[in-house]
XYZ file of C-alpha atoms in Angstrom:
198
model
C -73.883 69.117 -25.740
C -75.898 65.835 -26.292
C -77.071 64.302 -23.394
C -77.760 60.146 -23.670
C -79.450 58.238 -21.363
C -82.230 58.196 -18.782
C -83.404 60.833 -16.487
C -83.387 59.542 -12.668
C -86.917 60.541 -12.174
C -88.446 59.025 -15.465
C -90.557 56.177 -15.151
C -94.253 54.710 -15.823
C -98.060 54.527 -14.037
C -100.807 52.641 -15.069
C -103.591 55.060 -15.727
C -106.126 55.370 -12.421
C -103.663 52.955 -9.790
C -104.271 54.268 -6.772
C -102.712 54.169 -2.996
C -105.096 55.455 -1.466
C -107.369 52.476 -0.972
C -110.680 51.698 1.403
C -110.441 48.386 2.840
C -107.776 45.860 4.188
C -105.567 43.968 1.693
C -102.983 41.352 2.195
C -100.415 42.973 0.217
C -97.619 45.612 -0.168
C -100.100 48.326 -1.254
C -97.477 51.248 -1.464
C -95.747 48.857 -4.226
C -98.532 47.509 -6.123
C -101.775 50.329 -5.596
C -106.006 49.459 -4.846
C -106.660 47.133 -7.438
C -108.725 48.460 -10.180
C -111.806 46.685 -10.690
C -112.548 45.134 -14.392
C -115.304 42.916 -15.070
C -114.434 39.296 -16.005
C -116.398 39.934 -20.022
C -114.132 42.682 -21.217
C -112.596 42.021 -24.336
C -109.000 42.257 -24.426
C -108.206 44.802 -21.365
C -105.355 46.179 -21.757
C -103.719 48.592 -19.036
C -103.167 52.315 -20.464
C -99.864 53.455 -19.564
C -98.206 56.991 -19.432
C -94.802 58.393 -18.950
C -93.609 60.804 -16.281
C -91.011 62.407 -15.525
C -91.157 62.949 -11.283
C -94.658 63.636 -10.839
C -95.250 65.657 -14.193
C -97.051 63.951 -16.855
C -95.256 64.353 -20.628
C -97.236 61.634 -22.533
C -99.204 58.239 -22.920
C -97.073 55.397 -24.527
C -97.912 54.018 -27.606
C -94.971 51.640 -27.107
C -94.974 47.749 -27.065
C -95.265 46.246 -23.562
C -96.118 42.784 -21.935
C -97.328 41.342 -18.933
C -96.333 38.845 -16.357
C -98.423 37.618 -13.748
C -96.770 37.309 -10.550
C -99.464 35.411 -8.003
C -99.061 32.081 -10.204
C -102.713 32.746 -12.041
C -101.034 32.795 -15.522
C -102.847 30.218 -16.663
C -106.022 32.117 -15.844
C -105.987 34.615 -18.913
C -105.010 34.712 -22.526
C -104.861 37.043 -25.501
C -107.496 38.173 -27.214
C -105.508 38.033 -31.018
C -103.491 35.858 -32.787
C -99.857 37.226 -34.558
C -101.793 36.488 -37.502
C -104.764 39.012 -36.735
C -102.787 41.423 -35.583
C -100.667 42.013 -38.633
C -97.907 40.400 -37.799
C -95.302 39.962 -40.307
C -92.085 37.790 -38.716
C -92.787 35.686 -35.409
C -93.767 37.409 -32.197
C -91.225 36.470 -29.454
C -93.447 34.609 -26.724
C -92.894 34.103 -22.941
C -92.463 30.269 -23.407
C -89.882 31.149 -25.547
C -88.402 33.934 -23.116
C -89.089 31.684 -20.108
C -86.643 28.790 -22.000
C -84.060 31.013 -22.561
C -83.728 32.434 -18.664
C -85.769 29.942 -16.117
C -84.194 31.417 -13.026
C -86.047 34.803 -13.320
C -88.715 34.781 -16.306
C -89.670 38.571 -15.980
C -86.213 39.289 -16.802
C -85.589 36.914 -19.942
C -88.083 39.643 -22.155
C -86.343 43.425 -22.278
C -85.709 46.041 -24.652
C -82.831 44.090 -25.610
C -84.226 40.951 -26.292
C -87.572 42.298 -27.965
C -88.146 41.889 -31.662
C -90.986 43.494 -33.126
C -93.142 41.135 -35.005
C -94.165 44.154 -37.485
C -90.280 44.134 -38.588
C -89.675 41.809 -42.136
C -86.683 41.054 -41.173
C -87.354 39.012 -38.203
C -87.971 35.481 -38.191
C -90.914 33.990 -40.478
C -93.730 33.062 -38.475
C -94.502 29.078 -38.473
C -97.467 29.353 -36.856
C -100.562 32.387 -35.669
C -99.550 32.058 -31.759
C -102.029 34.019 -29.348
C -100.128 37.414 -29.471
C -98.846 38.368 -26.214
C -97.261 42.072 -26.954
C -99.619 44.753 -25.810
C -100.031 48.679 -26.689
C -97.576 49.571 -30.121
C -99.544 48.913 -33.671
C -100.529 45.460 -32.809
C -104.233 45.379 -30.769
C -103.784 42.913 -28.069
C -105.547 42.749 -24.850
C -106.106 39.875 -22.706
C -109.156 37.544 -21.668
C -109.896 36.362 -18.598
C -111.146 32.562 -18.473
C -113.910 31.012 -16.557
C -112.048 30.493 -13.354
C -110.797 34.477 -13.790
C -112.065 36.358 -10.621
C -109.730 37.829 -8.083
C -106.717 39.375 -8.076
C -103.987 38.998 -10.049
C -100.666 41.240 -9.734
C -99.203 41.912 -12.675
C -95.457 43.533 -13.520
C -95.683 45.490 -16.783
C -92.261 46.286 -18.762
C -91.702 48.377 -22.186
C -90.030 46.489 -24.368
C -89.509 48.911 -27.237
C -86.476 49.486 -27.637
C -87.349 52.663 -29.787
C -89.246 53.936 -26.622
C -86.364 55.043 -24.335
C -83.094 53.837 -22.918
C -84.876 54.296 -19.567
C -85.939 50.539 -18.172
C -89.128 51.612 -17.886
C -91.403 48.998 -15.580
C -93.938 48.902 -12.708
C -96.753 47.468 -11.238
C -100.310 46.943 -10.691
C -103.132 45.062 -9.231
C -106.537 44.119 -10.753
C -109.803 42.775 -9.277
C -111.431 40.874 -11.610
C -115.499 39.839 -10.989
C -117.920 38.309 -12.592
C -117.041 35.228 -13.718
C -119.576 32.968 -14.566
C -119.553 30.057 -11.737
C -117.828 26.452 -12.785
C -120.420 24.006 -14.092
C -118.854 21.291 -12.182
C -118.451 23.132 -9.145
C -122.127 24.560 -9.134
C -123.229 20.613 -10.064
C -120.850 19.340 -6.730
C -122.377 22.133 -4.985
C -125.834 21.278 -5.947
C -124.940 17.789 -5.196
C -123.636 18.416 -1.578
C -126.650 20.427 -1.037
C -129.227 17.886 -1.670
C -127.554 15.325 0.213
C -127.157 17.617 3.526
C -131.165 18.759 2.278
């Protein structure tokens, strides 16, 4: 007997999310974790994800993913590699081009089902080297936090593989990002307001 489909305990972490946080937080901390702390330089983070089935580990995933920033701070990252750097041999499906297709809930418009993999020749040709915005699988994506990148930002991560499992296989996650470097226009209007209180 073959059996087909997913097991009701199956599903995803992000490596080191905790619950078990010290400190106050405005936020549903039993659905998102303690943020994890990553410092606004690092070069392409990207989340490392494993598979579980209950509360028993069986592997990491190696399997495509993507992000989707929930607190409305998308434009406050980006990728760290083009399709074009990242071997990319058709066109990468991109959230703009996920978001047209379903506006009413964007996190739903990219699943397994409507995932190409840009490493597949028989996709579409690629017209231009987009930022790439698939993480984990062959490609080596991460993403970049700009200049006005500390804080939080809660992130829902799906597989979109659709080699991975027939399992939808999502969650979420919160990280803390520091160190940004300051504004120059807000330390020069700060410097500004200073001397004229001075």
């Amino acid at each position: 007997r073959v059996y087909v489909g997913c097991p009701s305990n199956r599903h995803i972490r992000v490596r080191d999310r905790h619950t078990d946080c010290s400190g106050h937080y405005d936020y549903d901390v039993d659905v998102w974790g303690c943020p994890a702390s990553v410092y606004w330089g690092t070069e392409g983070y990207r989340p490392i994800v494993d598979l579980y089935d209950g509360d028993t580990f069986v592997r990491e995933l190696t399997a495509e993913f993507v992000l989707w920033e929930v607190g409305g701070r998308r434009g406050d990252f980006t990728y760290n590699i083009s399709e074009c750097n990242a071997g990319c041999v058709s066109k990468s499906l991109r959230w703009d081009d996920a978001i047209a297709r379903n506006q009413s809930d964007p996190y739903a418009a990219w699943t397994p089902s409507d995932h190409r993999s840009c490493f597949d020749a028989d996709g579409p040709a690629q017209d231009k080297c987009y930022a790439y915005e698939v993480l984990g699988g062959p490609g080596n994506s991460g993403i970049v936090f700009k200049i006005n990148g500390d804080g939080l930002f809660f992130f829902r991560l799906r597989v979109v593989d659709p080699e991975c499992s027939y399992c939808d296989l999502e969650t979420r996650f919160v990280l803390n990002v520091f160190g940004a470097p300051v504004d120059p226009l807000l330390a020069l209007f700060v410097c500004g307001v200073v001397l004229l209180v001075a």
